[in-house]
Amino acid sequence: MAKRGKVNQRQRILEEAAKLFKEKGFAGTSMRDLGGEVGMEAASMYNHIKSKDEILESICFYVSDTYIAQLAEVKQTEASYTEKVESLLRRHVHLMLEDGAAVSVANNDWKYLTGDKLTAFKEARKSYEQGFATLLEQGIAAGELHPVNVSVALFTILSAVRWVELWYYPGRGISAEELEQNIITILLNGLAK
Amino acid sequence: MAKRGKVNQRQRILEEAAKLFKEKGFAGTSMRDLGGEVGMEAASMYNHIKSKDEILESICFYVSDTYIAQLAEVKQTEASYTEKVESLLRRHVHLMLEDGAAVSVANNDWKYLTGDKLTAFKEARKSYEQGFATLLEQGIAAGELHPVNVSVALFTILSAVRWVELWYYPGRGISAEELEQNIITILLNGLAK
DNA sequence: CCTACCGATCGGTAGG
DNA sequence: CCTACCGATCGGTAGG
């Protein structure tokens, strides 16, 4: 029998919640729905989590923390700016493939955060965007990248990856590596010959 | 005094609903919230609409109908495939700028459609995607576009435009024309030099 | 971890 | 277009 510690059960609740929130939205998912997936009465889950809001917070900050850590990793690398952008892009695709439900929730349901948590999440996101934008600016200044509007480039890149989670599953007729390479080719080299 | 016919009031309800659904999600918006924005009791709106679900349907199908009409327009044009793709892209950005809230709802809240309407919406979307994909395939076959995976290219393009509505407002330090041109440059010519 | 239950809020209807 | 109200469902608590 697998051990069912408090931590494990909490983790299970968070994982099932991410799947349900992605599918039906935070507001569209009831604690009774979630209980059904976890195999527990709604009331029983309150032994492992504080509130429905706290579940959302855990998922959103897990994602924003990961993004920020990845940016820091890439920044301290010794590589050209083009390579740094490419590397960050690959990490985006990877996280999407590994933890797509959580990324989806952080992208779409962060707006249901409240108070301090909402403020903190917006700040984390802004700080990540600033860091990424700086990378693009440096790449342009160094003559490595086309002199496009940095904000437009930033959001185009960030959005371009978001569909992956809705579309990709192994056995799609394309491997994860090919998927990644295709996205990078389109964004770095463009569609037109 | 402006005339307040039944049709006008219905239109106002749909417009306010699109804004609220975008902001708080379909499930997160109550009919009382909506009544507050429209300036009417929740119960009174039922003289103009059949149900909350019907509001969502009207918004989603307005958007999918528009997309499909734009695709048909572009397809019958005499132009290179690259130009057709560019033209379709420009229309995407335009609709986003003109009717951002509705586009946002069709992108994010279509999942709350039910029964026949859900089926019909999915089919409309699939038919649009097929049509767009065919354009890309033809462009590749003609040697105009890089030989990338068509599905990957399609979804990368469609997603790359979605952030516009969340970010852009006149006075952003960039005009609508520049915005459009930057997005097209990035997607067609790529970021790297 | 469950049963029983709370006050609040939901979409929607009746009747005027 | 409003008042009054319906049954259903919500997030969450008490007590065991």
Tab-separated table of C-alpha atoms (C1' of nucleotides) in Angstrom:
chain	number	residue	atom	x	y	z
A	1	MET	CA	0.000	0.000	0.000
A	2	ALA	CA	1.223	3.476	-0.868
A	3	LYS	CA	1.719	5.706	2.126
A	4	ARG	CA	-0.934	8.403	2.420
A	5	GLY	CA	0.692	11.121	4.490
A	6	LYS	CA	-0.873	14.515	4.940
A	7	VAL	CA	1.611	16.037	2.504
A	8	ASN	CA	0.844	13.489	-0.201
A	9	GLN	CA	-2.893	13.997	0.101
A	10	ARG	CA	-2.450	17.738	-0.088
A	11	GLN	CA	-0.336	17.295	-3.198
A	12	ARG	CA	-3.036	15.108	-4.755
A	13	ILE	CA	-5.680	17.730	-4.030
A	14	LEU	CA	-3.533	20.430	-5.660
A	15	GLU	CA	-2.931	18.301	-8.753
A	16	GLU	CA	-6.580	17.382	-9.240
A	17	ALA	CA	-7.535	21.006	-8.608
A	18	ALA	CA	-5.144	22.222	-11.322
A	19	LYS	CA	-6.747	19.800	-13.802
A	20	LEU	CA	-10.293	20.832	-12.861
A	21	PHE	CA	-9.550	24.575	-12.783
A	22	LYS	CA	-7.961	24.290	-16.222
A	23	GLU	CA	-10.995	22.423	-17.532
A	24	LYS	CA	-13.847	24.333	-15.882
A	25	GLY	CA	-12.200	27.446	-14.464
A	26	PHE	CA	-11.717	28.327	-10.781
A	27	ALA	CA	-15.193	29.821	-10.385
A	28	GLY	CA	-16.746	26.940	-12.353
A	29	THR	CA	-15.253	24.260	-10.102
A	30	SER	CA	-16.966	23.464	-6.802
A	31	MET	CA	-15.297	21.898	-3.793
A	32	ARG	CA	-17.749	19.031	-4.269
A	33	ASP	CA	-16.473	18.527	-7.843
A	34	LEU	CA	-12.937	18.457	-6.507
A	35	GLY	CA	-13.834	16.068	-3.713
A	36	GLY	CA	-15.305	13.748	-6.339
A	37	GLU	CA	-11.994	13.594	-8.228
A	38	VAL	CA	-9.887	13.201	-5.112
A	39	GLY	CA	-12.215	10.555	-3.637
A	40	MET	CA	-13.159	12.455	-0.513
A	41	GLU	CA	-16.101	14.480	0.788
A	42	ALA	CA	-15.688	18.214	0.212
A	43	ALA	CA	-15.631	18.827	3.957
A	44	SER	CA	-12.792	16.345	4.457
A	45	MET	CA	-10.408	18.246	2.229
A	46	TYR	CA	-10.321	21.050	4.769
A	47	ASN	CA	-8.016	18.872	6.838
A	48	HIS	CA	-5.394	19.313	4.131
A	49	ILE	CA	-6.058	22.783	2.764
A	50	LYS	CA	-7.215	26.025	4.325
A	51	SER	CA	-9.653	27.177	1.668
A	52	LYS	CA	-10.462	27.056	-2.031
A	53	ASP	CA	-8.558	30.325	-2.416
A	54	GLU	CA	-5.456	28.819	-0.849
A	55	ILE	CA	-5.434	26.049	-3.476
A	56	LEU	CA	-5.396	28.643	-6.228
A	57	GLU	CA	-2.598	30.557	-4.500
A	58	SER	CA	-0.415	27.449	-4.208
A	59	ILE	CA	-0.795	26.670	-7.903
A	60	CYS	CA	-0.210	30.225	-9.139
A	61	PHE	CA	2.881	30.884	-7.029
A	62	TYR	CA	4.393	27.517	-7.855
A	63	VAL	CA	4.315	28.568	-11.504
A	64	SER	CA	5.537	32.139	-11.025
A	65	ASP	CA	8.359	30.961	-8.735
A	66	THR	CA	9.462	28.459	-11.370
A	67	TYR	CA	9.470	31.058	-14.144
A	68	ILE	CA	11.533	33.458	-12.052
A	69	ALA	CA	14.046	30.750	-11.138
A	70	GLN	CA	14.416	29.805	-14.805
A	71	LEU	CA	15.058	33.405	-15.788
A	72	ALA	CA	17.783	33.708	-13.125
A	73	GLU	CA	19.396	30.476	-14.363
A	74	VAL	CA	19.477	31.625	-17.960
A	75	LYS	CA	20.727	35.104	-17.112
A	76	GLN	CA	23.873	33.847	-15.398
A	77	THR	CA	24.760	31.619	-18.367
A	78	GLU	CA	27.617	32.599	-20.651
A	79	ALA	CA	25.983	32.681	-24.062
A	80	SER	CA	24.866	35.074	-26.757
A	81	TYR	CA	21.579	36.909	-26.252
A	82	THR	CA	20.001	34.887	-29.019
A	83	GLU	CA	21.000	31.718	-27.217
A	84	LYS	CA	19.651	33.019	-23.929
A	85	VAL	CA	16.292	33.849	-25.504
A	86	GLU	CA	16.209	30.438	-27.132
A	87	SER	CA	17.072	28.746	-23.856
A	88	LEU	CA	14.331	30.593	-21.984
A	89	LEU	CA	11.862	29.688	-24.705
A	90	ARG	CA	12.795	26.006	-24.410
A	91	ARG	CA	12.187	26.147	-20.680
A	92	HIS	CA	8.766	27.669	-21.311
A	93	VAL	CA	7.831	24.813	-23.588
A	94	HIS	CA	9.235	22.277	-21.118
A	95	LEU	CA	7.236	23.583	-18.180
A	96	MET	CA	4.153	23.588	-20.386
A	97	LEU	CA	4.742	19.938	-21.277
A	98	GLU	CA	5.520	18.868	-17.719
A	99	ASP	CA	3.003	20.870	-15.727
A	100	GLY	CA	0.546	22.123	-18.286
A	101	ALA	CA	-2.490	22.222	-16.015
A	102	ALA	CA	-0.731	24.385	-13.422
A	103	VAL	CA	0.640	26.752	-16.085
A	104	SER	CA	-2.814	27.022	-17.585
A	105	VAL	CA	-4.332	27.953	-14.227
A	106	ALA	CA	-1.617	30.551	-13.540
A	107	ASN	CA	-2.278	32.046	-16.975
A	108	ASN	CA	-6.065	32.114	-16.841
A	109	ASP	CA	-7.282	31.995	-13.249
A	110	TRP	CA	-4.801	34.261	-11.443
A	111	LYS	CA	-7.525	36.933	-11.656
A	112	TYR	CA	-9.471	35.132	-8.931
A	113	LEU	CA	-6.643	35.743	-6.443
A	114	THR	CA	-7.558	38.379	-3.850
A	115	GLY	CA	-5.907	40.997	-1.651
A	116	ASP	CA	-2.168	40.644	-0.944
A	117	LYS	CA	-1.891	37.518	-3.037
A	118	LEU	CA	-3.260	39.201	-6.123
A	119	THR	CA	-0.831	42.093	-5.650
A	120	ALA	CA	2.121	39.768	-5.069
A	121	PHE	CA	1.324	37.652	-8.114
A	122	LYS	CA	1.035	40.674	-10.381
A	123	GLU	CA	4.383	41.920	-9.075
A	124	ALA	CA	6.054	38.560	-9.663
A	125	ARG	CA	4.738	38.488	-13.200
A	126	LYS	CA	5.859	42.039	-13.847
A	127	SER	CA	9.335	41.308	-12.537
A	128	TYR	CA	9.599	38.284	-14.828
A	129	GLU	CA	8.433	40.291	-17.824
A	130	GLN	CA	10.929	43.043	-17.010
A	131	GLY	CA	13.769	40.537	-16.848
A	132	PHE	CA	12.796	38.936	-20.146
A	133	ALA	CA	12.368	42.349	-21.783
A	134	THR	CA	15.847	43.379	-20.669
A	135	LEU	CA	17.259	40.298	-22.381
A	136	LEU	CA	15.505	41.292	-25.609
A	137	GLU	CA	16.725	44.893	-25.323
A	138	GLN	CA	20.287	43.748	-24.855
A	139	GLY	CA	19.966	41.416	-27.835
A	140	ILE	CA	18.760	44.281	-30.008
A	141	ALA	CA	21.443	46.660	-28.719
A	142	ALA	CA	24.076	44.033	-29.504
A	143	GLY	CA	22.725	43.788	-33.047
A	144	GLU	CA	21.729	40.141	-32.614
A	145	LEU	CA	17.975	40.675	-32.842
A	146	HIS	CA	15.761	42.676	-35.181
A	147	PRO	CA	14.969	46.118	-33.761
A	148	VAL	CA	11.310	45.403	-32.992
A	149	ASN	CA	9.246	46.936	-30.199
A	150	VAL	CA	10.368	45.047	-27.099
A	151	SER	CA	6.963	44.814	-25.427
A	152	VAL	CA	5.361	43.510	-28.581
A	153	ALA	CA	8.117	40.933	-28.986
A	154	LEU	CA	7.880	39.891	-25.344
A	155	PHE	CA	4.141	39.279	-25.307
A	156	THR	CA	4.148	37.669	-28.733
A	157	ILE	CA	6.719	35.162	-27.471
A	158	LEU	CA	4.987	34.509	-24.162
A	159	SER	CA	1.629	33.967	-25.832
A	160	ALA	CA	2.978	31.881	-28.678
A	161	VAL	CA	3.693	29.044	-26.284
A	162	ARG	CA	0.368	28.946	-24.485
A	163	TRP	CA	-1.504	26.734	-26.916
A	164	VAL	CA	0.921	23.845	-26.421
A	165	GLU	CA	-0.843	22.641	-23.353
A	166	LEU	CA	-4.229	22.534	-25.042
A	167	TRP	CA	-3.021	20.695	-28.104
A	168	TYR	CA	-0.029	18.508	-27.434
A	169	TYR	CA	0.014	14.955	-26.180
A	170	PRO	CA	2.632	12.291	-26.898
A	171	GLY	CA	1.494	10.482	-30.007
A	172	ARG	CA	0.421	13.636	-31.814
A	173	GLY	CA	2.636	12.596	-34.745
A	174	ILE	CA	5.330	14.944	-33.514
A	175	SER	CA	7.833	14.473	-30.697
A	176	ALA	CA	8.351	16.966	-27.892
A	177	GLU	CA	11.759	17.810	-29.380
A	178	GLU	CA	10.299	18.518	-32.826
A	179	LEU	CA	7.536	20.595	-31.285
A	180	GLU	CA	10.060	22.659	-29.373
A	181	GLN	CA	12.315	23.091	-32.404
A	182	ASN	CA	9.423	24.159	-34.631
A	183	ILE	CA	8.257	26.831	-32.214
A	184	ILE	CA	11.779	28.187	-31.839
A	185	THR	CA	12.305	28.227	-35.603
A	186	ILE	CA	9.072	30.146	-36.189
A	187	LEU	CA	9.782	32.725	-33.496
A	188	LEU	CA	13.482	33.206	-34.206
A	189	ASN	CA	13.613	32.794	-37.998
A	190	GLY	CA	10.040	33.592	-38.982
A	191	LEU	CA	7.527	31.916	-41.207
A	192	ALA	CA	8.367	33.511	-44.556
A	193	LYS	CA	11.356	32.518	-46.671
B	1	MET	CA	-32.779	61.356	-25.418
B	2	ALA	CA	-31.353	58.294	-27.092
B	3	LYS	CA	-33.924	55.779	-28.187
B	4	ARG	CA	-34.023	52.715	-25.998
B	5	GLY	CA	-35.571	50.038	-28.161
B	6	LYS	CA	-35.557	46.384	-27.199
B	7	VAL	CA	-32.775	45.657	-29.655
B	8	ASN	CA	-30.558	48.414	-28.285
B	9	GLN	CA	-30.995	47.263	-24.725
B	10	ARG	CA	-30.196	43.711	-25.712
B	11	GLN	CA	-27.054	44.953	-27.434
B	12	ARG	CA	-26.034	46.869	-24.331
B	13	ILE	CA	-26.508	43.779	-22.183
B	14	LEU	CA	-24.326	41.749	-24.570
B	15	GLU	CA	-21.574	44.374	-24.565
B	16	GLU	CA	-21.477	44.756	-20.795
B	17	ALA	CA	-21.582	40.976	-20.458
B	18	ALA	CA	-18.552	40.586	-22.749
B	19	LYS	CA	-16.602	43.042	-20.605
B	20	LEU	CA	-17.571	41.329	-17.351
B	21	PHE	CA	-17.012	37.776	-18.653
B	22	LYS	CA	-13.572	38.821	-19.857
B	23	GLU	CA	-12.769	40.352	-16.486
B	24	LYS	CA	-14.265	37.776	-14.106
B	25	GLY	CA	-15.055	34.802	-16.304
B	26	PHE	CA	-18.514	33.474	-17.252
B	27	ALA	CA	-18.899	31.405	-14.091
B	28	GLY	CA	-17.520	34.217	-11.949
B	29	THR	CA	-20.072	36.741	-13.221
B	30	SER	CA	-23.554	36.763	-11.711
B	31	MET	CA	-26.654	38.122	-13.361
B	32	ARG	CA	-26.801	40.591	-10.464
B	33	ASP	CA	-23.274	41.823	-11.348
B	34	LEU	CA	-24.372	42.258	-14.929
B	35	GLY	CA	-27.580	44.026	-13.935
B	36	GLY	CA	-25.459	46.436	-11.908
B	37	GLU	CA	-23.419	47.402	-14.970
B	38	VAL	CA	-26.416	47.665	-17.254
B	39	GLY	CA	-28.429	49.637	-14.694
B	40	MET	CA	-31.279	47.183	-14.338
B	41	GLU	CA	-32.406	44.539	-11.875
B	42	ALA	CA	-31.217	41.038	-12.764
B	43	ALA	CA	-34.808	39.910	-13.250
B	44	SER	CA	-35.523	42.718	-15.709
B	45	MET	CA	-32.881	41.577	-18.159
B	46	TYR	CA	-34.920	38.487	-18.889
B	47	ASN	CA	-37.171	40.693	-21.001
B	48	HIS	CA	-34.245	41.064	-23.421
B	49	ILE	CA	-32.384	37.783	-23.157
B	50	LYS	CA	-33.483	34.196	-22.654
B	51	SER	CA	-30.837	33.076	-20.187
B	52	LYS	CA	-27.271	33.618	-19.052
B	53	ASP	CA	-26.232	30.804	-21.393
B	54	GLU	CA	-27.829	32.544	-24.355
B	55	ILE	CA	-25.691	35.640	-23.724
B	56	LEU	CA	-22.547	33.520	-23.919
B	57	GLU	CA	-23.771	31.858	-27.108
B	58	SER	CA	-24.424	35.193	-28.819
B	59	ILE	CA	-20.936	36.442	-28.006
B	60	CYS	CA	-19.108	33.258	-29.016
B	61	PHE	CA	-20.891	32.805	-32.340
B	62	TYR	CA	-20.526	36.468	-33.259
B	63	VAL	CA	-16.769	35.973	-33.016
B	64	SER	CA	-16.577	32.623	-34.798
B	65	ASP	CA	-18.860	33.876	-37.602
B	66	THR	CA	-16.605	36.896	-38.070
B	67	TYR	CA	-13.449	34.783	-38.247
B	68	ILE	CA	-14.998	32.471	-40.809
B	69	ALA	CA	-16.187	35.392	-42.956
B	70	GLN	CA	-12.702	36.932	-42.867
B	71	LEU	CA	-11.108	33.675	-43.963
B	72	ALA	CA	-13.513	33.430	-46.903
B	73	GLU	CA	-12.721	37.007	-47.904
B	74	VAL	CA	-8.977	36.451	-47.852
B	75	LYS	CA	-9.163	33.139	-49.673
B	76	GLN	CA	-10.862	34.618	-52.744
B	77	THR	CA	-8.257	37.378	-53.012
B	78	GLU	CA	-5.653	37.234	-55.771
B	79	ALA	CA	-2.411	37.417	-53.889
B	80	SER	CA	0.578	35.285	-52.896
B	81	TYR	CA	0.173	32.890	-49.991
B	82	THR	CA	2.480	35.027	-47.889
B	83	GLU	CA	0.244	38.009	-48.550
B	84	LYS	CA	-2.855	36.017	-47.707
B	85	VAL	CA	-1.388	34.895	-44.396
B	86	GLU	CA	-0.335	38.457	-43.659
B	87	SER	CA	-3.786	39.755	-44.529
B	88	LEU	CA	-5.499	37.219	-42.275
B	89	LEU	CA	-3.121	38.111	-39.478
B	90	ARG	CA	-3.936	41.793	-39.848
B	91	ARG	CA	-7.644	41.011	-39.598
B	92	HIS	CA	-6.982	39.046	-36.415
B	93	VAL	CA	-5.256	42.024	-34.865
B	94	HIS	CA	-8.016	44.356	-36.077
B	95	LEU	CA	-10.825	42.318	-34.556
B	96	MET	CA	-8.840	42.134	-31.333
B	97	LEU	CA	-8.525	45.926	-31.280
B	98	GLU	CA	-12.153	46.552	-32.195
B	99	ASP	CA	-13.940	43.884	-30.182
B	100	GLY	CA	-11.372	42.646	-27.736
B	101	ALA	CA	-13.771	41.703	-24.965
B	102	ALA	CA	-15.867	39.492	-27.247
B	103	VAL	CA	-12.786	37.814	-28.726
B	104	SER	CA	-11.463	37.207	-25.241
B	105	VAL	CA	-14.721	35.555	-24.180
B	106	ALA	CA	-14.818	33.367	-27.301
B	107	ASN	CA	-11.231	32.309	-26.582
B	108	ASN	CA	-11.576	31.609	-22.880
B	109	ASP	CA	-15.211	30.979	-21.961
B	110	TRP	CA	-16.468	28.881	-24.895
B	111	LYS	CA	-15.993	25.900	-22.608
B	112	TYR	CA	-19.094	26.938	-20.667
B	113	LEU	CA	-21.263	26.419	-23.745
B	114	THR	CA	-23.455	23.315	-23.488
B	115	GLY	CA	-25.092	20.705	-25.699
B	116	ASP	CA	-25.602	21.549	-29.376
B	117	LYS	CA	-24.041	24.972	-28.999
B	118	LEU	CA	-20.812	23.552	-27.643
B	119	THR	CA	-20.654	21.065	-30.499
B	120	ALA	CA	-21.424	23.722	-33.108
B	121	PHE	CA	-18.821	26.114	-31.726
B	122	LYS	CA	-16.116	23.468	-31.727
B	123	GLU	CA	-16.980	22.598	-35.314
B	124	ALA	CA	-16.845	26.237	-36.403
B	125	ARG	CA	-13.460	26.632	-34.791
B	126	LYS	CA	-12.173	23.445	-36.371
B	127	SER	CA	-13.374	24.523	-39.790
B	128	TYR	CA	-11.593	27.863	-39.399
B	129	GLU	CA	-8.387	26.178	-38.300
B	130	GLN	CA	-8.567	23.782	-41.245
B	131	GLY	CA	-8.977	26.653	-43.671
B	132	PHE	CA	-6.055	28.558	-42.190
B	133	ALA	CA	-3.902	25.416	-42.137
B	134	THR	CA	-4.614	24.810	-45.824
B	135	LEU	CA	-3.340	28.303	-46.586
B	136	LEU	CA	-0.115	27.538	-44.734
B	137	GLU	CA	0.277	24.188	-46.503
B	138	GLN	CA	-0.164	25.814	-49.882
B	139	GLY	CA	2.383	28.475	-48.962
B	140	ILE	CA	4.900	25.827	-47.993
B	141	ALA	CA	4.208	23.747	-51.122
B	142	ALA	CA	4.713	26.879	-53.250
B	143	GLY	CA	8.079	27.425	-51.583
B	144	GLU	CA	6.984	30.721	-50.066
B	145	LEU	CA	7.063	29.632	-46.439
B	146	HIS	CA	9.560	27.668	-44.368
B	147	PRO	CA	8.684	23.957	-44.218
B	148	VAL	CA	7.568	23.942	-40.582
B	149	ASN	CA	4.929	21.710	-39.039
B	150	VAL	CA	1.645	23.261	-40.128
B	151	SER	CA	-0.248	22.682	-36.887
B	152	VAL	CA	2.544	24.155	-34.832
B	153	ALA	CA	2.703	27.194	-37.118
B	154	LEU	CA	-1.077	27.623	-37.040
B	155	PHE	CA	-1.447	27.596	-33.273
B	156	THR	CA	1.666	29.682	-32.732
B	157	ILE	CA	0.174	32.354	-34.992
B	158	LEU	CA	-3.304	32.212	-33.490
B	159	SER	CA	-1.941	32.440	-29.944
B	160	ALA	CA	0.606	35.124	-30.718
B	161	VAL	CA	-2.179	37.647	-31.198
B	162	ARG	CA	-4.164	36.910	-28.056
B	163	TRP	CA	-2.239	39.129	-25.660
B	164	VAL	CA	-3.054	42.282	-27.654
B	165	GLU	CA	-6.394	42.715	-26.017
B	166	LEU	CA	-4.943	42.499	-22.514
B	167	TRP	CA	-2.155	44.961	-23.140
B	168	TYR	CA	-2.995	47.484	-25.807
B	169	TYR	CA	-4.829	50.753	-25.424
B	170	PRO	CA	-4.377	53.896	-27.536
B	171	GLY	CA	-1.680	55.936	-25.853
B	172	ARG	CA	0.551	52.965	-25.119
B	173	GLY	CA	3.369	54.780	-26.886
B	174	ILE	CA	2.727	52.746	-30.008
B	175	SER	CA	0.039	53.193	-32.642
B	176	ALA	CA	-2.289	50.442	-33.804
B	177	GLU	CA	-0.464	50.398	-37.145
B	178	GLU	CA	2.944	49.984	-35.532
B	179	LEU	CA	1.584	47.280	-33.254
B	180	GLU	CA	0.209	45.376	-36.223
B	181	GLN	CA	3.407	45.782	-38.239
B	182	ASN	CA	5.600	44.615	-35.366
B	183	ILE	CA	3.574	41.457	-34.830
B	184	ILE	CA	3.659	40.652	-38.519
B	185	THR	CA	7.401	41.257	-38.733
B	186	ILE	CA	8.076	38.952	-35.792
B	187	LEU	CA	5.894	36.152	-37.111
B	188	LEU	CA	6.909	36.397	-40.761
B	189	ASN	CA	10.584	37.394	-40.482
B	190	GLY	CA	11.464	36.180	-37.017
B	191	LEU	CA	13.223	37.748	-34.088
B	192	ALA	CA	16.849	36.825	-34.885
B	193	LYS	CA	18.906	38.590	-37.520
C	1	DC	C1'	-12.406	11.426	7.080
C	2	DC	C1'	-17.751	11.631	7.441
C	3	DT	C1'	-22.569	13.424	8.589
C	4	DA	C1'	-25.184	17.179	9.234
C	5	DC	C1'	-25.811	21.572	8.596
C	6	DC	C1'	-25.042	26.981	8.313
C	7	DG	C1'	-25.855	31.543	5.865
C	8	DA	C1'	-25.118	33.402	1.409
C	9	DT	C1'	-25.734	33.553	-3.230
C	10	DC	C1'	-26.975	31.645	-7.555
C	11	DG	C1'	-30.142	31.573	-12.171
C	12	DG	C1'	-34.584	32.206	-13.043
C	13	DT	C1'	-40.064	32.848	-12.604
C	14	DA	C1'	-44.639	34.950	-11.237
C	15	DG	C1'	-47.239	38.659	-11.170
C	16	DG	C1'	-48.010	43.113	-11.672
D	1	DC	C1'	-38.842	47.180	-15.569
D	2	DC	C1'	-39.514	46.087	-10.361
D	3	DT	C1'	-40.671	43.366	-6.010
D	4	DA	C1'	-40.890	39.169	-4.071
D	5	DC	C1'	-39.586	34.868	-4.063
D	6	DC	C1'	-38.386	29.750	-5.620
D	7	DG	C1'	-35.251	25.529	-5.276
D	8	DA	C1'	-30.538	24.518	-5.889
D	9	DT	C1'	-25.962	24.942	-4.881
D	10	DC	C1'	-22.108	27.288	-3.035
D	11	DG	C1'	-17.749	27.527	0.502
D	12	DG	C1'	-17.056	26.348	4.868
D	13	DT	C1'	-17.741	24.772	10.145
D	14	DA	C1'	-19.047	21.788	14.216
D	15	DG	C1'	-18.688	17.735	16.213
D	16	DG	C1'	-17.486	13.368	16.348
